[in-house]
Amino acid sequence: MGGDHGPSVVIPAMARALAELPDNVCFLLHGDEAILAPAVAEHSGAAGRVTIRHAERVIGMDEKPAQALRRSKGSSMWNAVEAVRDGEAAAAVSAGNTGALMAISKLILRMSADLDRPALVASIPTPSGVTTFLDVGANVDCDAERLVEFAIMGEAYHRAAHGKVRPTVGLLNVGAEEMKGHDEVREANRVLRAGGFDLDYRGFVEGDDITKGVVDVVVTDGFTGNIALKAMEGAARFITGELRTALTAGPLAAAGALLARPALLKFRERMNPAPAAPLLGLNGLVLKVHGSSNGRAFGQALRVASDLAQSDFAAEIERNMGRLPAALAESSAEPAADGAL
Amino acid sequence: MGGDHGPSVVIPAMARALAELPDNVCFLLHGDEAILAPAVAEHSGAAGRVTIRHAERVIGMDEKPAQALRRSKGSSMWNAVEAVRDGEAAAAVSAGNTGALMAISKLILRMSADLDRPALVASIPTPSGVTTFLDVGANVDCDAERLVEFAIMGEAYHRAAHGKVRPTVGLLNVGAEEMKGHDEVREANRVLRAGGFDLDYRGFVEGDDITKGVVDVVVTDGFTGNIALKAMEGAARFITGELRTALTAGPLAAAGALLARPALLKFRERMNPAPAAPLLGLNGLVLKVHGSSNGRAFGQALRVASDLAQSDFAAEIERNMGRLPAALAESSAEPAADGAL
């Protein structure tokens, strides 16, 4: 029911995903049955693979998380996450209210990692693919342990979502040298280097490396990540706006833009690479789809959910997380290790 | 002598600035006299308004700040900053090594504000003008006091550089609500709201507000600011790269791009708004110009330096800074003030 377009986008996207995904992938569809049933009936491929679960209430896109949470029981979003907890669904996908989805997921599924809230992943386009960037959510204060948790979760997510066997991981900082940055990033850097995790950690990266694709996974705290993501989105919106102005400024430019239109449309498509943002650190899979997503984007999100559900994602995270307490203890036992060298 | 192009860019830019600036604006030109003297002699307007100060040494663009500092005495950069301290020059402008310029300026001029290093300002284009964004430098750990200092200095700089009588100021955060963010930004928000400063503070802004131009001055710590700035630069480079690829992908697109070329060039120009980045918090004016700046950009920087030198910039900063200790004391005396309401 969620997102800016609701079932008019979700149901055709689901129908397309059904055609592309293996036969054993089925959908539980949560929401107003009176709206959903006739819409689903239009798609013959949905027969036998889609079950509608009626919900009385839908959480509004503008409701505050705390307020939404109080009245959320029995809503379509609540029921979708509950189905994950109860083992009925392998993953929940929603284009609804992000804050409410975070709060409900945390309440129902509980956190597996030691975070305030689930970490939110953004997928940033690069010349050669996609950078997995986290946390862009609301874990504002992050110590070294949380940054290492993000690295572990982001690496496993990138492999499951993008099929890369051994994604590379970097830690966002103001410079590449070991002594740069504040205590938390330097400590996280030491732990990731020495901790014996099963991941390909490459050290510090800088802000412009996110779109360069220097590493596959860029890790930062939720404060910096949220601001850097929005700053990049703002820059992209400003640039495409200015470009539009430039290309409609006169008859010559407009004629040029018309000729270049297919190329410009392809260019625009490239700017929106991956619509699914997993909420990481929960005991269960929940994916947030951008509220303004079109059917193609929502369909991609369903494929990512299916890939994640069928991957070793959770087990891989658990294995590396198991190494974390010892790695932190070793690091704090030798605080001057790299200072002394 | 500094920058990627050295005197071949600096001297023609200075000649143009001489023609545009009032007659009482004169230049001390620091560097290798054997190179500078013949280049200056080509410009008749320089006669009587340019004094060459020979320097034996030039600091390399790639020297590490600590290393550069050790061997910096008597270099062109050292002499330029020393001339500010000695009252011979009202401002120093350099396109040289940023880290060395920061270290030399701090050593010679000393800090006026309570910062690790000078705050570095970036100028970000917006649909209606320019956002002054700071600190994008190296003050990695910033408490509330430092954030308030950035607000005071950024506001005065924006007025002097852009002629806006009453610039608006915002504090970068992950949301607009009072309770968002970490302790330091919330404390700085309280102090700026209640501190009785002579500035138009508008509260929290988000990452995408930097390019929207929601406020004139966006304040953040040097860690977030450096990363957000580089992330935006990276996004801009990626987008223009993709655009170039799209517009050369086939004959139709290429023909369109050719027709739209003047518009695209104007677009590119808009992306590089202000080349001068002042180092704020020093007892004296020092401006850093981007190393890759062309003559037009370097000339703009000289005009900004002249505007700053003739403004009430320093006195305005001092007045608001004088209010800071009392404002901080009031804020810490009522820690629960806005929580209790």
XYZ file of C-alpha atoms in Angstrom:
682
model
C 0.000 0.000 0.000
C 2.975 2.293 0.557
C 4.979 4.694 -1.537
C 3.808 7.611 -3.611
C 1.912 5.406 -6.058
C 0.752 2.434 -3.922
C -0.690 -0.679 -5.569
C -0.728 0.889 -9.054
C 3.051 0.495 -9.103
C 3.532 -2.399 -6.690
C 1.206 -4.922 -8.338
C 2.417 -4.638 -11.948
C 6.006 -4.766 -10.617
C 5.171 -7.908 -8.659
C 3.586 -9.464 -11.742
C 6.741 -8.816 -13.746
C 8.934 -10.173 -10.932
C 6.800 -13.330 -10.804
C 7.527 -13.939 -14.483
C 11.279 -13.515 -13.979
C 11.874 -15.145 -10.595
C 11.964 -18.924 -9.994
C 8.582 -20.626 -9.537
C 9.203 -21.217 -5.848
C 9.186 -17.468 -5.129
C 5.740 -16.452 -3.859
C 4.276 -13.235 -2.447
C 2.223 -12.328 0.575
C 0.481 -9.088 -0.305
C -0.545 -6.988 2.724
C -3.170 -4.259 2.471
C -6.729 -3.378 1.630
C -8.210 -6.495 0.013
C -10.914 -4.495 -1.770
C -8.199 -2.657 -3.690
C -5.662 -5.467 -4.007
C -7.876 -8.389 -5.097
C -9.195 -6.918 -8.390
C -5.718 -5.535 -9.233
C -4.070 -8.913 -8.684
C -6.802 -10.703 -10.662
C -5.691 -8.829 -13.791
C -2.401 -10.765 -13.788
C -2.795 -14.430 -14.704
C 0.766 -15.219 -13.544
C -0.227 -14.313 -9.991
C -2.564 -17.300 -9.639
C -1.290 -19.635 -6.930
C 1.750 -17.520 -6.127
C 0.153 -14.489 -4.484
C -1.754 -14.523 -1.203
C -3.563 -11.383 -0.125
C -3.523 -10.604 3.610
C -6.126 -8.023 4.417
C -5.059 -5.160 6.705
C -7.455 -2.573 8.117
C -4.947 0.211 8.374
C -2.217 1.759 6.265
C 0.545 3.919 7.806
C 0.677 7.329 6.159
C 3.854 8.494 4.420
C 4.000 11.617 6.604
C 3.262 10.111 10.014
C 6.033 10.575 12.586
C 7.654 7.226 13.475
C 6.701 7.394 17.173
C 3.102 8.233 16.361
C 2.914 5.645 13.568
C 4.350 3.006 15.889
C 1.641 3.516 18.501
C -1.121 2.845 15.976
C 0.766 0.405 13.790
C -0.414 -2.987 15.036
C -2.493 -4.656 12.342
C -1.383 -2.215 9.645
C -0.149 -3.616 6.339
C 3.442 -2.673 7.244
C 3.221 -4.290 10.673
C 1.798 -7.489 9.195
C 4.492 -7.680 6.517
C 7.293 -7.482 9.103
C 5.480 -9.857 11.457
C 5.326 -12.429 8.660
C 9.157 -12.326 8.545
C 9.419 -12.874 12.294
C 6.940 -15.780 12.106
C 8.864 -17.456 9.290
C 6.010 -17.065 6.831
C 8.039 -14.694 4.657
C 11.771 -14.706 3.887
C 11.844 -10.924 3.426
C 9.571 -7.890 3.721
C 9.636 -5.177 1.026
C 7.970 -1.796 1.525
C 7.882 1.557 -0.259
C 6.179 3.096 2.773
C 7.231 5.496 5.537
C 10.957 4.840 6.250
C 10.955 5.928 9.885
C 7.899 3.807 10.650
C 9.383 0.802 8.834
C 12.586 1.144 10.894
C 10.711 1.467 14.184
C 8.307 -1.406 13.452
C 11.107 -3.675 12.205
C 13.201 -2.977 15.277
C 10.260 -3.664 17.593
C 9.119 -6.879 15.914
C 12.399 -8.413 14.732
C 14.787 -6.959 17.356
C 18.339 -5.923 16.557
C 21.003 -8.566 16.051
C 23.829 -6.008 16.068
C 24.546 -3.483 18.807
C 22.987 -0.492 17.048
C 20.444 2.156 18.000
C 18.485 1.437 14.850
C 18.885 -0.636 11.699
C 21.651 0.588 9.396
C 20.323 1.917 6.108
C 22.209 1.170 2.893
C 22.359 3.441 -0.155
C 23.486 2.234 -3.579
C 25.523 4.845 -5.416
C 26.249 4.587 -9.150
C 29.888 4.497 -10.282
C 31.462 4.267 -13.752
C 31.849 0.499 -13.330
C 28.895 -0.473 -11.133
C 27.516 0.362 -7.727
C 28.978 1.410 -4.377
C 27.235 0.065 -1.279
C 27.239 2.986 1.170
C 26.222 2.717 4.831
C 25.043 3.843 7.341
C 22.922 6.549 5.710
C 20.274 6.112 8.397
C 20.016 7.327 11.907
C 22.841 5.754 13.919
C 24.208 9.192 14.663
C 26.813 8.251 17.279
C 28.998 5.382 16.098
C 31.946 3.962 17.980
C 34.562 1.750 16.332
C 32.552 -1.398 17.054
C 29.522 -0.137 15.151
C 31.638 0.938 12.194
C 33.123 -2.563 12.043
C 29.594 -4.015 12.202
C 28.615 -1.865 9.225
C 31.647 -3.179 7.323
C 30.683 -6.789 8.025
C 27.019 -6.313 7.108
C 27.680 -4.135 4.065
C 30.187 -6.608 2.636
C 27.761 -9.538 2.931
C 24.946 -7.432 1.462
C 27.034 -6.335 -1.516
C 27.928 -9.937 -2.347
C 24.319 -11.125 -2.080
C 22.829 -8.177 -3.970
C 25.439 -7.772 -6.708
C 26.927 -11.243 -7.027
C 30.515 -10.142 -6.478
C 32.376 -12.962 -4.737
C 34.774 -10.813 -2.724
C 33.683 -7.191 -2.396
C 36.291 -4.683 -1.246
C 35.583 -2.508 1.805
C 36.780 1.000 2.727
C 36.254 3.282 5.704
C 35.256 6.879 4.936
C 37.692 9.470 6.253
C 39.173 12.905 5.503
C 42.382 11.418 4.121
C 43.997 8.113 3.269
C 46.839 8.246 5.831
C 46.611 6.105 8.997
C 46.817 9.080 11.374
C 43.936 11.000 9.769
C 40.446 11.348 11.241
C 38.922 11.087 14.706
C 39.453 8.340 17.288
C 36.515 6.185 16.189
C 37.581 5.795 12.543
C 41.205 5.203 13.459
C 40.220 2.544 15.984
C 37.835 0.908 13.480
C 40.640 0.950 10.905
C 42.959 -0.881 13.329
C 40.297 -3.472 14.192
C 39.423 -4.116 10.547
C 43.095 -4.452 9.601
C 44.113 -6.753 12.430
C 40.874 -8.452 13.439
C 41.119 -11.530 11.225
C 37.719 -10.973 9.585
C 36.855 -12.772 6.386
C 36.632 -9.632 4.264
C 38.809 -7.651 1.873
C 39.404 -4.426 3.813
C 41.306 -1.735 1.898
C 41.683 1.049 4.486
C 40.512 4.664 4.376
C 38.716 6.198 1.398
C 37.609 9.804 0.826
C 34.293 11.423 -0.088
C 34.873 11.469 -3.834
C 35.810 7.773 -3.811
C 32.118 6.909 -3.242
C 31.223 7.700 -6.858
C 34.621 6.597 -8.194
C 33.995 3.013 -7.136
C 37.444 2.681 -5.543
C 35.959 0.044 -3.211
C 32.628 -1.804 -3.361
C 31.513 -0.968 0.165
C 32.036 2.413 1.854
C 31.447 2.497 5.603
C 30.680 5.538 7.758
C 28.577 6.646 10.719
C 24.889 7.522 10.206
C 25.492 11.256 10.675
C 28.178 11.598 8.016
C 26.497 9.033 5.759
C 23.117 10.724 5.806
C 24.658 14.128 5.099
C 27.021 12.858 2.373
C 24.177 10.967 0.650
C 21.832 13.952 0.715
C 24.661 16.271 -0.371
C 25.311 14.016 -3.401
C 21.595 13.831 -4.191
C 21.366 17.610 -3.906
C 24.391 18.072 -6.178
C 22.894 15.672 -8.745
C 19.542 17.480 -8.658
C 21.231 20.857 -8.999
C 23.393 19.730 -11.912
C 20.565 18.087 -13.858
C 18.416 21.174 -13.172
C 21.105 23.490 -14.497
C 21.584 21.188 -17.474
C 17.861 21.332 -18.238
C 17.978 25.129 -18.027
C 21.014 25.251 -20.320
C 19.443 22.890 -22.859
C 16.199 24.849 -23.093
C 17.812 28.298 -23.106
C 17.596 28.819 -26.874
C 16.425 27.174 -30.109
C 19.903 25.814 -30.922
C 20.400 24.235 -27.501
C 16.837 22.876 -27.577
C 17.397 21.296 -30.991
C 20.600 19.751 -29.688
C 18.816 18.426 -26.620
C 16.114 16.910 -28.823
C 18.704 15.072 -30.914
C 20.516 13.926 -27.783
C 17.277 12.922 -26.022
C 17.752 9.131 -26.098
C 21.265 9.560 -24.739
C 20.032 11.949 -22.031
C 17.292 9.509 -20.995
C 19.823 6.693 -20.738
C 21.994 9.038 -18.711
C 19.100 9.724 -16.329
C 18.442 6.018 -15.925
C 22.094 5.481 -14.936
C 21.712 7.989 -12.114
C 19.145 5.775 -10.314
C 20.911 2.467 -9.971
C 19.462 0.459 -7.120
C 16.154 1.217 -5.526
C 16.315 -1.266 -2.653
C 17.814 -0.256 0.679
C 18.062 -3.095 3.163
C 17.684 -2.352 6.866
C 20.731 -4.147 8.267
C 21.275 -5.433 11.787
C 17.809 -6.951 12.267
C 16.953 -10.578 12.926
C 15.268 -10.826 9.543
C 15.285 -9.273 6.083
C 13.495 -5.960 5.503
C 13.993 -3.849 2.391
C 12.945 -0.269 1.916
C 12.087 0.861 -1.612
C 12.163 4.568 -2.433
C 8.676 6.054 -2.128
C 8.807 7.535 -5.612
C 9.982 4.313 -7.285
C 8.416 3.295 -10.568
C 7.509 -0.284 -11.475
C 10.926 -1.113 -12.884
C 12.619 0.022 -9.668
C 10.156 -1.804 -7.444
C 10.622 -4.958 -9.509
C 14.399 -4.705 -9.077
C 13.884 -4.406 -5.328
C 11.840 -7.618 -5.345
C 14.638 -9.401 -7.205
C 17.207 -8.127 -4.672
C 14.963 -9.375 -1.836
C 14.759 -12.776 -3.503
C 18.542 -12.897 -4.034
C 19.208 -11.933 -0.412
C 16.718 -14.483 0.904
C 18.407 -17.247 -1.081
C 21.975 -16.213 -0.189
C 24.243 -17.085 2.737
C 24.026 -13.429 3.725
C 22.857 -13.948 7.335
C 25.295 -16.791 8.062
C 28.221 -14.804 6.614
C 27.398 -11.822 8.805
C 27.091 -14.039 11.861
C 30.498 -15.642 11.225
C 32.332 -12.310 11.032
C 30.322 -10.856 13.932
C 31.498 -13.779 16.057
C 35.068 -12.579 15.536
C 34.262 -9.019 16.686
C 34.580 -9.241 20.512
C 38.053 -10.796 20.290
C 39.151 -8.287 17.650
C 38.033 -5.353 19.808
C 39.756 -6.801 22.881
C 43.010 -7.254 20.969
C 42.845 -3.724 19.644
C 42.264 -2.152 23.073
C 45.036 -4.313 24.546
C 47.493 -2.724 22.120
C 46.282 0.841 21.840
C 49.657 2.249 20.811
C 50.404 -0.507 18.306
C 50.532 1.596 15.173
C 51.578 4.746 16.973
C 54.741 3.016 18.172
C 55.804 1.820 14.749
C 54.671 30.721 -7.830
C 52.069 28.203 -6.699
C 49.297 26.241 -8.354
C 49.408 23.959 -11.353
C 50.255 26.803 -13.739
C 52.312 29.235 -11.608
C 53.089 32.736 -12.898
C 51.661 32.040 -16.371
C 48.197 32.207 -14.814
C 48.856 34.422 -11.789
C 50.421 37.383 -13.570
C 47.851 37.911 -16.349
C 45.111 37.495 -13.692
C 46.799 40.135 -11.538
C 47.079 42.469 -14.529
C 43.338 42.143 -15.191
C 42.533 42.660 -11.500
C 44.686 45.820 -11.490
C 42.560 47.218 -14.301
C 39.312 46.490 -12.449
C 40.206 47.233 -8.836
C 40.555 50.739 -7.359
C 43.903 52.479 -7.907
C 44.866 52.133 -4.250
C 44.989 48.346 -4.526
C 48.592 47.250 -5.026
C 50.338 43.886 -5.121
C 53.410 42.397 -3.492
C 54.496 39.575 -5.753
C 56.562 36.880 -3.996
C 58.747 34.457 -5.931
C 61.613 34.010 -8.307
C 62.453 37.489 -9.586
C 64.104 36.117 -12.720
C 60.786 34.637 -13.783
C 58.485 37.301 -12.374
C 60.187 40.513 -13.523
C 59.984 39.936 -17.318
C 56.410 38.606 -17.014
C 55.288 41.664 -15.042
C 57.058 44.026 -17.450
C 54.695 42.889 -20.220
C 51.791 44.565 -18.439
C 51.958 48.351 -18.512
C 49.202 48.648 -15.876
C 51.491 46.996 -13.346
C 53.890 49.926 -13.265
C 53.933 51.482 -9.790
C 51.357 49.051 -8.348
C 53.350 45.823 -8.288
C 56.430 45.188 -6.139
C 58.376 41.990 -6.680
C 59.805 40.352 -3.548
C 62.401 37.812 -4.498
C 62.229 34.422 -2.743
C 64.879 31.726 -3.066
C 62.568 28.829 -2.491
C 59.146 27.649 -3.641
C 57.171 25.053 -1.687
C 56.231 22.121 -3.912
C 52.588 21.208 -4.435
C 53.205 17.650 -3.215
C 55.312 18.367 -0.115
C 53.789 17.146 3.148
C 52.808 20.092 5.383
C 55.166 19.114 8.238
C 58.102 18.708 5.868
C 57.234 21.881 3.944
C 56.986 23.798 7.210
C 60.496 22.851 8.280
C 62.024 24.258 5.113
C 59.508 27.018 4.524
C 61.261 30.084 5.958
C 62.108 32.451 3.146
C 59.932 30.665 0.629
C 57.522 32.735 -1.463
C 54.573 31.401 0.571
C 56.230 32.180 3.892
C 57.067 35.710 2.794
C 53.526 36.373 1.535
C 52.023 35.406 4.905
C 54.722 37.257 6.830
C 53.844 40.425 4.906
C 50.304 40.128 6.322
C 51.611 39.771 9.870
C 53.895 42.772 9.416
C 51.066 44.939 8.099
C 52.680 45.302 4.682
C 49.851 43.413 3.008
C 46.138 43.384 3.845
C 45.721 39.820 2.552
C 47.767 36.924 1.173
C 46.508 34.952 -1.834
C 48.088 31.646 -2.880
C 47.293 28.810 -5.281
C 49.992 26.689 -3.651
C 50.060 23.667 -1.373
C 46.973 23.907 0.911
C 48.397 21.994 3.864
C 51.595 24.052 3.822
C 49.636 27.312 3.537
C 47.529 26.305 6.558
C 50.561 25.329 8.625
C 52.581 28.426 7.698
C 49.622 30.755 8.276
C 48.915 29.228 11.667
C 52.565 29.521 12.681
C 53.071 33.101 11.508
C 49.676 34.683 12.163
C 48.481 32.508 15.101
C 44.858 31.503 15.561
C 42.341 34.035 16.828
C 39.644 31.408 17.344
C 39.970 28.277 19.469
C 40.549 25.891 16.566
C 43.124 23.210 15.753
C 43.671 24.750 12.361
C 42.147 27.477 10.225
C 38.633 26.682 9.016
C 38.452 26.236 5.270
C 35.469 27.606 3.355
C 33.990 26.111 0.185
C 31.653 28.027 -2.099
C 28.922 25.813 -3.540
C 26.762 26.914 -6.486
C 22.989 27.070 -6.004
C 20.169 28.032 -8.394
C 20.162 31.563 -6.972
C 23.796 32.153 -5.978
C 26.383 30.600 -3.710
C 26.344 28.731 -0.409
C 29.253 29.400 1.950
C 30.090 25.985 3.424
C 32.503 25.442 6.321
C 34.558 23.832 7.818
C 35.690 21.691 4.882
C 39.203 21.639 6.293
C 40.812 19.672 9.021
C 39.115 20.556 12.305
C 37.994 16.959 12.680
C 36.709 17.113 16.265
C 34.383 20.060 16.795
C 32.511 20.855 19.965
C 29.565 23.256 20.086
C 31.850 26.250 20.657
C 33.781 25.626 17.463
C 30.607 25.163 15.436
C 29.356 28.520 16.730
C 32.711 30.077 15.799
C 32.305 28.725 12.249
C 28.836 30.295 12.098
C 30.172 33.694 13.194
C 33.140 33.628 10.786
C 31.164 32.188 7.849
C 28.450 34.801 8.181
C 30.911 37.695 8.157
C 32.801 36.155 5.235
C 29.638 35.673 3.162
C 28.647 39.326 3.659
C 32.106 40.603 2.717
C 32.574 38.262 -0.263
C 29.065 38.366 -1.739
C 27.758 41.745 -0.585
C 24.643 40.336 1.073
C 23.783 42.578 4.027
C 22.302 39.896 6.276
C 23.267 36.360 5.271
C 21.209 33.522 6.743
C 22.980 30.737 8.639
C 22.097 27.048 9.099
C 23.666 24.169 11.001
C 24.093 20.907 9.058
C 22.256 17.961 10.599
C 20.440 14.737 9.709
C 17.020 16.336 10.118
C 15.359 19.653 10.817
C 13.797 18.781 14.193
C 15.380 20.132 17.398
C 16.008 16.662 18.862
C 17.905 15.327 15.838
C 21.655 14.826 15.677
C 24.452 14.356 18.193
C 25.144 16.386 21.342
C 27.499 18.877 19.695
C 25.081 20.064 16.986
C 22.161 20.240 19.397
C 24.209 22.277 21.851
C 25.466 24.576 19.082
C 21.858 24.998 17.913
C 20.806 26.082 21.412
C 23.707 28.522 21.735
C 23.079 30.056 18.298
C 19.341 30.406 19.019
C 19.673 31.933 22.466
C 23.129 33.506 22.472
C 22.176 37.000 21.343
C 24.587 37.025 18.394
C 24.169 39.562 15.649
C 23.359 37.021 12.931
C 20.311 35.540 11.225
C 20.394 31.930 12.411
C 17.751 29.667 10.840
C 18.320 26.340 12.617
C 19.167 22.923 11.199
C 19.534 22.222 7.489
C 20.139 18.913 5.683
C 22.717 17.729 3.150
C 20.671 18.539 0.068
C 20.017 22.073 1.339
C 23.660 22.963 0.570
C 22.979 23.089 -3.195
C 19.397 24.299 -2.752
C 20.570 27.561 -1.222
C 18.079 27.322 1.664
C 20.494 29.418 3.747
C 23.567 31.422 2.719
C 25.976 29.836 5.196
C 26.007 26.127 6.087
C 28.066 25.200 9.161
C 29.480 21.788 10.040
C 32.544 20.127 11.559
C 35.643 19.580 9.421
C 35.105 15.820 9.191
C 31.552 15.968 7.837
C 32.313 19.067 5.779
C 35.358 17.583 4.065
C 33.480 14.376 3.248
C 30.288 16.134 2.092
C 32.291 18.497 -0.131
C 34.300 15.704 -1.721
C 31.162 13.579 -2.096
C 29.483 16.435 -3.985
C 32.570 16.989 -6.127
C 32.687 13.258 -6.860
C 28.991 13.200 -7.770
C 29.459 16.204 -10.067
C 32.460 14.580 -11.767
C 30.613 11.304 -12.190
C 27.527 12.978 -13.637
C 29.413 15.158 -16.098
C 31.501 12.112 -17.088
C 28.386 10.035 -17.726
C 26.875 12.944 -19.631
C 29.953 13.160 -21.815
C 29.754 9.420 -22.484
C 26.057 9.684 -23.325
C 26.587 12.655 -25.644
C 29.343 10.964 -27.606
C 27.704 7.544 -27.780
C 26.384 7.905 -31.324
C 26.200 10.312 -34.269
C 22.769 11.642 -33.286
C 23.785 12.375 -29.700
C 27.075 13.880 -30.874
C 25.265 16.181 -33.318
C 22.930 17.213 -30.513
C 25.875 17.876 -28.214
C 27.517 20.003 -30.899
C 24.403 22.143 -31.276
C 24.065 22.436 -27.512
C 27.780 23.160 -27.021
C 27.528 26.839 -26.008
C 24.827 25.936 -23.494
C 26.923 23.064 -22.145
C 29.963 25.314 -21.754
C 27.878 27.859 -19.846
C 26.613 25.010 -17.730
C 30.167 23.947 -16.941
C 31.106 27.482 -15.968
C 28.180 27.607 -13.509
C 29.570 24.540 -11.745
C 32.735 26.406 -10.662
C 31.408 29.434 -8.878
C 33.962 30.809 -6.446
C 37.622 29.906 -6.539
C 38.746 31.612 -3.337
C 38.655 29.760 -0.047
C 39.571 31.912 2.937
C 41.379 30.358 5.889
C 39.246 31.601 8.765
C 40.221 31.988 12.416
C 43.641 33.538 11.802
C 44.878 36.955 12.914
C 45.048 38.073 9.296
C 43.576 37.400 5.879
C 44.819 34.421 3.860
C 43.013 33.076 0.798
C 43.628 29.778 -0.895
C 42.935 29.556 -4.630
C 42.369 26.161 -6.226
C 45.613 24.859 -7.712
C 44.018 24.225 -11.096
C 42.429 27.683 -11.329
C 42.573 29.544 -14.621
C 43.177 33.273 -14.932
C 39.526 34.198 -14.596
C 39.244 32.240 -11.336
C 42.475 33.643 -9.929
C 41.333 37.172 -10.828
C 38.064 36.596 -8.964
C 40.029 35.457 -5.944
C 42.035 38.686 -6.003
C 38.807 40.697 -6.100
C 37.422 38.718 -3.138
C 40.662 39.379 -1.230
C 40.348 43.093 -1.964
C 36.667 43.118 -0.898
C 37.494 41.292 2.343
C 40.402 43.591 3.113
C 38.188 46.647 2.710
C 35.242 45.228 4.664
C 34.390 45.260 8.383
C 34.828 41.484 8.301
C 37.371 41.199 11.127
C 35.572 43.652 13.430
C 32.225 41.909 12.866
C 33.728 38.555 13.761
C 35.345 40.012 16.860
C 32.060 41.531 18.061
C 30.150 38.235 17.830
C 33.080 36.248 19.238
C 33.015 38.524 22.284
C 29.487 37.298 22.978
C 30.513 33.618 22.828
C 31.780 32.919 26.384
C 28.601 34.302 27.962
C 26.399 32.429 25.473
C 28.153 29.139 26.241
C 27.900 29.722 29.985
C 24.160 30.442 29.717
C 23.607 27.338 27.641
C 25.438 25.051 30.063
C 23.607 26.651 33.012
C 20.281 25.573 31.464
C 21.101 22.235 29.897
C 17.516 20.956 29.964
C 15.991 24.202 28.716
C 14.521 22.937 25.467
C 14.086 19.397 26.701
C 11.773 20.613 29.460
C 9.486 22.573 27.157
